[in-house]
Short mmCIF file of C-alpha atoms in Angstrom, two decimals:
data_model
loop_
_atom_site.label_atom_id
_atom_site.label_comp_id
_atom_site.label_asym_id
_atom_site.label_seq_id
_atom_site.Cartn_x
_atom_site.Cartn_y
_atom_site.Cartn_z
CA UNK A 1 86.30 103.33 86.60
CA UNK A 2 83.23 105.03 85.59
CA UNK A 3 83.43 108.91 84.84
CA UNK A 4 80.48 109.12 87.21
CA UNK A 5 81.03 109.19 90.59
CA UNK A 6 77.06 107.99 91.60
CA UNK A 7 74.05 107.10 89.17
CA UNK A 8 72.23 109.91 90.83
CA UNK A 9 72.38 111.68 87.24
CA UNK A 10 70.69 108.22 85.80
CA UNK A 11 67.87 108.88 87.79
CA UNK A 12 66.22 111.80 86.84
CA UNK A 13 61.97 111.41 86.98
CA UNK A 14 61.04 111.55 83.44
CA UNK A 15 56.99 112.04 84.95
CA UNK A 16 58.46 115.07 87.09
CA UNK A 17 60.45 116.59 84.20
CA UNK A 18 57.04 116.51 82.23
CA UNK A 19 55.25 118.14 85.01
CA UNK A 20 58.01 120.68 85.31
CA UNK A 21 58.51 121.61 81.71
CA UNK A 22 54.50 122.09 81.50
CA UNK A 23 55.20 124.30 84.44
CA UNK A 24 58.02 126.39 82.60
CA UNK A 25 55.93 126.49 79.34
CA UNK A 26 52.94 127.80 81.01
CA UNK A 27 55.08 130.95 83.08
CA UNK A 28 56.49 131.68 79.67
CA UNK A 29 53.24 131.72 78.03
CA UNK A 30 51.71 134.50 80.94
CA UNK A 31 49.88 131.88 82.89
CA UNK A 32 48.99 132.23 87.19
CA UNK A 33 52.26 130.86 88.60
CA UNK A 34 49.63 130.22 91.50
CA UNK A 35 47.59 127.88 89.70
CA UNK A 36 50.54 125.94 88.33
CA UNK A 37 52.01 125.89 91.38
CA UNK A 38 48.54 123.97 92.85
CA UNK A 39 48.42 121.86 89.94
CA UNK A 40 52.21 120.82 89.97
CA UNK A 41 52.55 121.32 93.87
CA UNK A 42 54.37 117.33 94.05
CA UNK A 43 56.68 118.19 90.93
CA UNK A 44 57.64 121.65 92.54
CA UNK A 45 58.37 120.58 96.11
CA UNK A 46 60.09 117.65 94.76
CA UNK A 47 62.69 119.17 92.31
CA UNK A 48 65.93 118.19 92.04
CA UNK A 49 69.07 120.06 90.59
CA UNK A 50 68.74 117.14 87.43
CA UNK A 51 65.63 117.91 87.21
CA UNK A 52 65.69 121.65 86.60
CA UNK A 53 68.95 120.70 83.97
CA UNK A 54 66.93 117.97 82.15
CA UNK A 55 64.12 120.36 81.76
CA UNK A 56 66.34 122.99 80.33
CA UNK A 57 67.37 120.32 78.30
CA UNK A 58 64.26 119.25 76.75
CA UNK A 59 63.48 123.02 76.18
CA UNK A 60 66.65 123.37 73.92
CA UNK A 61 65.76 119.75 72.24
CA UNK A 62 62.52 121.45 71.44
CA UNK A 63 63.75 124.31 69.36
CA UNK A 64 63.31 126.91 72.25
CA UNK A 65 66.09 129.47 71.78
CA UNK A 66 68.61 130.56 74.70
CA UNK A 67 66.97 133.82 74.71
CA UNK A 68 63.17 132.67 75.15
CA UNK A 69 64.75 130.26 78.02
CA UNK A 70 66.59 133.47 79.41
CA UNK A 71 63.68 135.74 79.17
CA UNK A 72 61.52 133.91 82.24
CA UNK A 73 64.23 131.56 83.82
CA UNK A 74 64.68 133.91 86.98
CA UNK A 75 61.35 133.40 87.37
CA UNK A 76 61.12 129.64 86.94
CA UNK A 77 64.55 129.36 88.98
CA UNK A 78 62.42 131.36 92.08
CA UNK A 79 59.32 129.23 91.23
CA UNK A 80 61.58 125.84 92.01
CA UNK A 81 63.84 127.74 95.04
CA UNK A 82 61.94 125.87 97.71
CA UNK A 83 62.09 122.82 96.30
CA UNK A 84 66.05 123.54 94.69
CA UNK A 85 67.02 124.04 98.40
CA UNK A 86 65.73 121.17 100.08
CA UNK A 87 68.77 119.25 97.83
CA UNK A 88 71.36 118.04 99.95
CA UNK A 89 75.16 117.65 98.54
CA UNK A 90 78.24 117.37 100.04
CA UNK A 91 80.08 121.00 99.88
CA UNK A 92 83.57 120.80 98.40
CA UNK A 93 86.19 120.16 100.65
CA UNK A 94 88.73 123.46 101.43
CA UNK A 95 91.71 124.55 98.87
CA UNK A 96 89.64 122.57 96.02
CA UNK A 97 88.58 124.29 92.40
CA UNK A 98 84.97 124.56 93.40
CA UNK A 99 85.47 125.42 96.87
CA UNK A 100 87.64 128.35 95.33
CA UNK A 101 84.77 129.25 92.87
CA UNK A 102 82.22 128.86 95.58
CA UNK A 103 84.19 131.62 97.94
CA UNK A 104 84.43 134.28 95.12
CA UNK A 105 80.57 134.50 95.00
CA UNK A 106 80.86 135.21 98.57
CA UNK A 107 83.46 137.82 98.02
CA UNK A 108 81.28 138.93 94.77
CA UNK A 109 77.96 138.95 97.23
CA UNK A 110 80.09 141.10 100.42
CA UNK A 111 80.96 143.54 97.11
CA UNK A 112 77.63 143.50 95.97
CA UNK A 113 75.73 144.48 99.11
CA UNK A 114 78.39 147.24 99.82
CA UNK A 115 77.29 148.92 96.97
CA UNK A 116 73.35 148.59 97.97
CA UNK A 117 74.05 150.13 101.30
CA UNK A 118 75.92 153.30 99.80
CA UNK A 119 72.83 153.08 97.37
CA UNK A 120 70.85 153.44 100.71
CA UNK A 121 72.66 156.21 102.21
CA UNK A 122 71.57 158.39 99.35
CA UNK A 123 67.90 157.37 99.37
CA UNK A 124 65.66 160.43 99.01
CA UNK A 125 68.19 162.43 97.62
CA UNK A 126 70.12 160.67 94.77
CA UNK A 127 69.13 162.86 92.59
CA UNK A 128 70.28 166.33 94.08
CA UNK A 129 73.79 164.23 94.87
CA UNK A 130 73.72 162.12 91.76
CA UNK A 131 77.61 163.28 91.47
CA UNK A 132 78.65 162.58 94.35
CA UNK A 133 76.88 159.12 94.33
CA UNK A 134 78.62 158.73 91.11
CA UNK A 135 81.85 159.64 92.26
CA UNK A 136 81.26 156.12 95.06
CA UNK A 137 80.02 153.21 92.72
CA UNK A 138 82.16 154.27 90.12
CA UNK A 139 85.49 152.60 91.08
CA UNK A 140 83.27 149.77 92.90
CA UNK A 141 81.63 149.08 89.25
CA UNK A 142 85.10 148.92 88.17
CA UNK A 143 86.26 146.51 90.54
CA UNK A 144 83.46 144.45 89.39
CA UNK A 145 85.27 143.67 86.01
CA UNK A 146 87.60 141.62 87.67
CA UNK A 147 84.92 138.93 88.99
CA UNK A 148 84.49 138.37 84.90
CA UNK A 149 87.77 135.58 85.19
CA UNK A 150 84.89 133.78 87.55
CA UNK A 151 82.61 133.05 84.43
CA UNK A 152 85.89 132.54 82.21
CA UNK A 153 86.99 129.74 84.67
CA UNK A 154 83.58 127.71 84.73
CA UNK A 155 83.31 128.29 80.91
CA UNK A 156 86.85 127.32 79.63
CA UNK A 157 87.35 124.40 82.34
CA UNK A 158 83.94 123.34 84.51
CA UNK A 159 82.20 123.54 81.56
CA UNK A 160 84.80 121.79 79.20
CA UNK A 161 85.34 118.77 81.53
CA UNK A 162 81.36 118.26 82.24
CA UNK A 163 80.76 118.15 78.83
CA UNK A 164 82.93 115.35 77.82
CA UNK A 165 80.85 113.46 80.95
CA UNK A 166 77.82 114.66 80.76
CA UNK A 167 74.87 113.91 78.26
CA UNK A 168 72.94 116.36 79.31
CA UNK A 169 75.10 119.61 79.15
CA UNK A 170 73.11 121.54 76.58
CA UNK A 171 71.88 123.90 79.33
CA UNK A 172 75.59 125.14 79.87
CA UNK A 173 75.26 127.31 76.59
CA UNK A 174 72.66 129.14 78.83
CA UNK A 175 74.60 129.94 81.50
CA UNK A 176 77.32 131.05 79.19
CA UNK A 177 75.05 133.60 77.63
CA UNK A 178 73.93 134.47 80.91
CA UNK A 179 77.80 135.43 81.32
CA UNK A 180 77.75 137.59 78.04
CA UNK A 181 74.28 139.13 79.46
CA UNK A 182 76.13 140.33 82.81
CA UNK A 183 79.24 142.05 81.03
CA UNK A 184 76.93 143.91 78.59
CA UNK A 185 74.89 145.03 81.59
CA UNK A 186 78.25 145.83 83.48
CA UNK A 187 79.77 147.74 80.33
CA UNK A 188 76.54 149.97 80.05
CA UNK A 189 77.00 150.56 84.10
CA UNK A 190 80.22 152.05 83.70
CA UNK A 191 79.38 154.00 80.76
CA UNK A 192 76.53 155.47 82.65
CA UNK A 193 78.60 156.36 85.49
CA UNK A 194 81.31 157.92 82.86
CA UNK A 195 78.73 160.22 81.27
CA UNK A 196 78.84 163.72 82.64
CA UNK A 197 75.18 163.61 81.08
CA UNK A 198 73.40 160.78 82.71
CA UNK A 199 70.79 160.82 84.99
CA UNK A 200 69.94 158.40 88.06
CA UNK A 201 66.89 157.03 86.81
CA UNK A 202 69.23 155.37 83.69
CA UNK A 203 71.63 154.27 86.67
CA UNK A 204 69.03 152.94 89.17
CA UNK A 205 67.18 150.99 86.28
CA UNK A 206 70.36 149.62 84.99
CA UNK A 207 71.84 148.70 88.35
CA UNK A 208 68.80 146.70 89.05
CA UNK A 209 69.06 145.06 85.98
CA UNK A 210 72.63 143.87 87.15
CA UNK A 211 71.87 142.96 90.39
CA UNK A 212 69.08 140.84 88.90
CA UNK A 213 71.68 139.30 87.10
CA UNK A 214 74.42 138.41 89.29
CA UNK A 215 72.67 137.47 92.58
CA UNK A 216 70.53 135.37 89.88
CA UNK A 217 73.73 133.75 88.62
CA UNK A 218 74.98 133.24 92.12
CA UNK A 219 71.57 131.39 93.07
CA UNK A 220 71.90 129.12 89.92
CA UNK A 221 75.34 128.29 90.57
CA UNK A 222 74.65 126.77 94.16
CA UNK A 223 71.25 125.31 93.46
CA UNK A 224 72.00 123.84 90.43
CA UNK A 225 75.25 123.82 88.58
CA UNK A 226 77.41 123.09 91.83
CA UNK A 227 75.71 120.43 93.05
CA UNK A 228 75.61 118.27 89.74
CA UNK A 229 79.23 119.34 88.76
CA UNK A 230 79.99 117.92 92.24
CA UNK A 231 78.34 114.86 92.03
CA UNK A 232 78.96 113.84 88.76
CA UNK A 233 83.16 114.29 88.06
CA UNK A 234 86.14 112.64 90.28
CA UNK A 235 88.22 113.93 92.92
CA UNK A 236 91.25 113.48 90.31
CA UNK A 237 89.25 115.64 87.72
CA UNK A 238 88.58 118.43 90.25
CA UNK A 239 92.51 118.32 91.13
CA UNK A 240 93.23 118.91 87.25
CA UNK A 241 91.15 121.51 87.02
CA UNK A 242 92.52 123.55 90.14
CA UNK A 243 95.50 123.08 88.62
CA UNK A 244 94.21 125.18 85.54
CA UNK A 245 92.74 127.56 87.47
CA UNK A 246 95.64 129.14 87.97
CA UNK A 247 96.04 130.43 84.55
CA UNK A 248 93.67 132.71 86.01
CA UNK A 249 93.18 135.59 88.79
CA UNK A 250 91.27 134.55 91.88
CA UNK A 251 89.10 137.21 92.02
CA UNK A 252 88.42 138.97 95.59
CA UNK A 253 89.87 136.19 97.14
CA UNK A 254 93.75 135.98 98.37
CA UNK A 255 95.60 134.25 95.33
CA UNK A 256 95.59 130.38 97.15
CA UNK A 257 99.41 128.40 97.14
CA UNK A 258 99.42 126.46 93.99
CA UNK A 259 99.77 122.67 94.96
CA UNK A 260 103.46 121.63 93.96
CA UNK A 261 103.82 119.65 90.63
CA UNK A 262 107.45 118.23 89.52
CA UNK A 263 107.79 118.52 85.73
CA UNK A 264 109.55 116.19 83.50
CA UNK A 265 110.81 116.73 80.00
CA UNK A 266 109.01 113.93 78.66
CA UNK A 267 110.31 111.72 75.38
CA UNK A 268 107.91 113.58 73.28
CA UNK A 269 108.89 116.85 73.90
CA UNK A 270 112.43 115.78 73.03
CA UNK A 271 111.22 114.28 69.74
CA UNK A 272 111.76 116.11 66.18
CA UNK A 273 109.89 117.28 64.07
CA UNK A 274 111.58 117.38 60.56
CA UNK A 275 110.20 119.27 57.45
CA UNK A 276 111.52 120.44 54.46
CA UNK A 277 112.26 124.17 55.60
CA UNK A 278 114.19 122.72 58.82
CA UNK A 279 113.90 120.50 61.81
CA UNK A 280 112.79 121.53 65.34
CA UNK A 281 112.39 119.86 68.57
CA UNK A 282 109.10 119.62 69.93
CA UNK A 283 110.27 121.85 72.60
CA UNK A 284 111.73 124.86 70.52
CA UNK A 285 108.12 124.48 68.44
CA UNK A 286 106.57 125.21 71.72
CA UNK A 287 108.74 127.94 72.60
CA UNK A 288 108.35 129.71 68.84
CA UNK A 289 104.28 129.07 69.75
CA UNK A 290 104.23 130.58 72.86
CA UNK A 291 106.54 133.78 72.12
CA UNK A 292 104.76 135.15 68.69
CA UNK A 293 103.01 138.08 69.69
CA UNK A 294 99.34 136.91 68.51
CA UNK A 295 96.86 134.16 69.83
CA UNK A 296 96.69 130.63 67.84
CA UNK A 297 94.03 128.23 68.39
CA UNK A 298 93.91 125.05 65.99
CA UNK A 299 90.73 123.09 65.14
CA UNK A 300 91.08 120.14 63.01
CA UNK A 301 88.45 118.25 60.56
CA UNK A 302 86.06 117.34 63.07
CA UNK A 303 85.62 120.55 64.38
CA UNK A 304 87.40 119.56 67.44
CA UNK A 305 89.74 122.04 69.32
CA UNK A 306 93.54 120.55 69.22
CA UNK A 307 96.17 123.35 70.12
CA UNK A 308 96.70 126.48 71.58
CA UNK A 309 99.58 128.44 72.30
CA UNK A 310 100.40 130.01 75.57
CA UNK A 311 101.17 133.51 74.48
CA UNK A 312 101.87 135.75 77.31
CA UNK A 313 99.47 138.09 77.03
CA UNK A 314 96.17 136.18 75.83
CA UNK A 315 93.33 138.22 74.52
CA UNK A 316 90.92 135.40 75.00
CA UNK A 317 91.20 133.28 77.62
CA UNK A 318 92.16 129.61 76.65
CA UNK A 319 92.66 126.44 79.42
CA UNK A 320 93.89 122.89 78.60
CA UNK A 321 90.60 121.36 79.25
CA UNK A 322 89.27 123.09 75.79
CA UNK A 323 91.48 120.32 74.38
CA UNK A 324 89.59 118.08 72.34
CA UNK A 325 86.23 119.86 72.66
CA UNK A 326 83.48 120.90 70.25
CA UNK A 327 84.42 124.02 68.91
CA UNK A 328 80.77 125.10 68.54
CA UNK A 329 80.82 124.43 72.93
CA UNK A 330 83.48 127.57 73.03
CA UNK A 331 81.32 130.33 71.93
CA UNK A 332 77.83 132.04 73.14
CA UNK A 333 74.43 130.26 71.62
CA UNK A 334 74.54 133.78 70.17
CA UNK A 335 77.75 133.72 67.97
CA UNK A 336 77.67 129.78 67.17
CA UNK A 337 75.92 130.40 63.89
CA UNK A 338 78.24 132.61 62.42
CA UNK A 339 81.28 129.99 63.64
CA UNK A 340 79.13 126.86 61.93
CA UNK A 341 78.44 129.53 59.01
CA UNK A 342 82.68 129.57 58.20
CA UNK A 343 83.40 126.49 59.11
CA UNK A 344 80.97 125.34 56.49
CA UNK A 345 82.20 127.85 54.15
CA UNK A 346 85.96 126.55 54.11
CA UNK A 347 85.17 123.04 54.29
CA UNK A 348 82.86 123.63 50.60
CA UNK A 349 86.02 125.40 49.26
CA UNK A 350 84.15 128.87 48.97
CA UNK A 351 86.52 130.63 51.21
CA UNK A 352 89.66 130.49 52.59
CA UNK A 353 89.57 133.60 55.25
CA UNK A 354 87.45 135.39 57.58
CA UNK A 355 88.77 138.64 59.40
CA UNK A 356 87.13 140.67 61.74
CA UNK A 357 87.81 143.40 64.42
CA UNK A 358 86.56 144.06 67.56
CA UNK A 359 87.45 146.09 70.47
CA UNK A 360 88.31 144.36 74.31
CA UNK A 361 88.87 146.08 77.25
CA UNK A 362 90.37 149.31 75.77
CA UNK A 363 92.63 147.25 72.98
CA UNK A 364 91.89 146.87 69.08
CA UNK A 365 91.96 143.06 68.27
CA UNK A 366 92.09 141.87 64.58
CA UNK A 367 90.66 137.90 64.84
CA UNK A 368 91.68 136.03 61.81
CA UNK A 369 90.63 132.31 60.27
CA UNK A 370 92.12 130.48 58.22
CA UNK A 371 91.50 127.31 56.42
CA UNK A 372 93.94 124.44 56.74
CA UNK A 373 94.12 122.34 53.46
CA UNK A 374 96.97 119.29 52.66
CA UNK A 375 99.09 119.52 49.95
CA UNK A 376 95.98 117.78 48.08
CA UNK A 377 93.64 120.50 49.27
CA UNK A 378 91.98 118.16 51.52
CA UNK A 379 90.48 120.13 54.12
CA UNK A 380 92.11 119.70 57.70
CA UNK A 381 90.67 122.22 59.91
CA UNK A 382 90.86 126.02 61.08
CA UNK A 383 93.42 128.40 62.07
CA UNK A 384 92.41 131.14 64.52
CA UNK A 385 94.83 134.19 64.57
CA UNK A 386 94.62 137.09 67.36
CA UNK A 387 96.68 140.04 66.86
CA UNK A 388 96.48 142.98 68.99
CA UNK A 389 96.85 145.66 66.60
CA UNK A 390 96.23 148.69 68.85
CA UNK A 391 100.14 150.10 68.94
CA UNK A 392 100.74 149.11 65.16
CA UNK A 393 98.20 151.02 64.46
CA UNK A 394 100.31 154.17 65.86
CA UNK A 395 103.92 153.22 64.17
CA UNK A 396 105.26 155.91 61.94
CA UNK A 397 108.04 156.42 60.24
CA UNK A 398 111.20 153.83 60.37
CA UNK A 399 113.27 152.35 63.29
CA UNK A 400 116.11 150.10 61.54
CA UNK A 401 118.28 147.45 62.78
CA UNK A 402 121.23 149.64 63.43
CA UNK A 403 119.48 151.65 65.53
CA UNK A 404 118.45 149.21 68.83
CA UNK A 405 120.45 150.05 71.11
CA UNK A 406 120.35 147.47 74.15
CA UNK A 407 121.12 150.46 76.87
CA UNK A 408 117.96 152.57 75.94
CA UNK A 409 115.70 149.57 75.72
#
């Protein structure tokens, strides 16, 4: 069976991409929007959801960066709404991944206008009661953090499984640095809100800036990314990745029954795996994975993700459909460089590590790669190692053996 479900995808208008992309070129370069609009009027009101992805497409084949794309898109996306709109596509059925997906932006949206009403209360006089106005969006801006495991489901498993069916799913990397856009804008929220020292003119221009974002996000999602990601994968697909989706939080939304699955021990997993320091089931290998205290992801030769372990407390998010993907696909446009720049670096020899250290969501992390080489020094791939180092970094002095005791644990 094909991995298409119609050959709508097939069909894109090569003419009307043309037309649009002269259309997207020109808003970027400062020309009327109301003279393109005349001159393109049948390309405009004729738009599909292809369309606008095959022109985003053709802009990244051309060498335009994410962030030049970024810069105008809003305004391209608003440009196209009319047109974007008139698509019709069957919504996803109830208790379905995207159906899920689709009700959190509703949830998101009921948040988001809360906070423009309180917003609206103070009008006139946010500055006298800028405290007190404070003291009201802060917790909602909070709450907003949690709607981030809404981008990390499309990106580690919509995105995964429409890549491996999609030709044309270069514009994804957008989106995803869309994602990266909204948490910095988020982050600086907060730490506006936290500062005994701002002032509401940072916090109005800033919350702006986010709402631009999001509702923007929310628009592309259901004129755009929904639609083809409907259209274009199988009913079983969709059922494997609800089935991930549970890896995750549901945010805003009641947590939905997870459909029932009976689980075999296959052969495999009671297969061994013999070495010369000892021999292990698959299973206990799995187990050992899955209990050290620090993140492992595995990427072999071809730069293609393999393994990850299923520690219980993840820093970065990981999902089964990651499995066998690109590992330049699962990072920002913004960071791939610096990935590719390593990657090369082991594979010529130069290097065998890379370490650095970053801070998420209040924790020190300490990200490690290492190079995999045979016992030939052959290359095979790359180790990535996440430690969360925050309460190491506090141990003093010495706590032996002989002193655990079970009853004060």
């Amino acid at each position: 069976m094909s991995e298409f479900i119609n050959n709508r995808a097939q069909k894109i208008n090569q003419e009307r991409v043309n037309d649009l992309l002269a259309v997207s070129t020109g808003i970027m370069h400062g020309m009327d929007a109301r003279i393109l609009m005349e001159k393109y009027r049948d390309a405009i009101e004729h738009i599909t959801p292809y369309d606008m992805i095959a022109l985003e497409d053709q802009q990244i084949r051309m060498g335009i960066t994410p962030e030049t794309i970024k810069k105008d898109l809003q305004k391209v996306i608003s440009l196209f709404y009319k047109g974007l709109s008139k698509y019709r596509w069957d919504k996803p059925e109830e208790d379905t991944f995207l159906y899920y997906l689709m009700l959190e932006n509703e949830a998101f949206t009921f948040r988001l206008n809360q906070v423009k009403k309180i917003v609206k209360l103070y009008k006139g006089r946010e500055t006298c009661d800028y405290e007190l106005l404070k003291e009201e969006l802060l917790p909602r801006f909070r709450d907003f953090l949690e709607f981030n495991y809404h981008y990390i489901k499309k990106e580690t498993i919509l995105f995964p499984f429409l890549e491996k069916r999609w030709k044309q799913s270069r514009p994804l990397s957008i989106m995803w640095s869309l994602h990266d856009d909204i948490r910095r804008k988020l982050k600086l929220i907060l730490h506006i809100l936290e500062d005994p020292e701002s002032t509401w003119k940072e916090l109005s221009k800033e919350m702006g800036l986010y709402f631009f974002l999001v509702f923007g996000m929310i628009q592309k999602e259901n004129l755009v990314l929904f639609p083809v990601a409907t259209e274009n994968l199988r009913k079983d697909l969709w059922d494997e990745m609800l089935m991930e989706s549970f890896e995750y939080p549901f945010p805003f939304i009641e947590t939905p029954p997870m459909p029932h699955v009976i689980v075999y021990q296959t052969e495999a997993e009671r297969a061994t795996i013999p070495s010369t320091s000892g021999e292990l089931t698959v299973e206990q290998a799995l187990l050992a994975f899955n209990n050290l205290p620090v993140d492992i992801t595995l990427v072999d030769e071809e730069d293609k993700v393999r393994f990850f372990n299923k520690a219980a407390d993840r820093t970065f998010p990981r999902s089964p459909a990651i499995i066998g993907r690109s590992v330049q696909l699962c990072h920002p446009p913004e960071s791939v460089h610096v990935v590719e720049k390593i990657i090369r670096s082991f594979r010529a020899g130069k290097k065998d590590t890379a370490e650095f250290r970053v801070h998420v969501r209040g924790r020190y992390i300490l990200i490690r790669y290492y190079a995999l080489r045979n016992d030939q020094g052959v290359y095979k791939g790359v180790l990535e190692v996440s430690q969360d180092i925050t309460d190491i970094q506090g141990l003093e002095g010495e706590k032996r053996l002989l002193d655990w005791d079970s009853d004060t644990e």
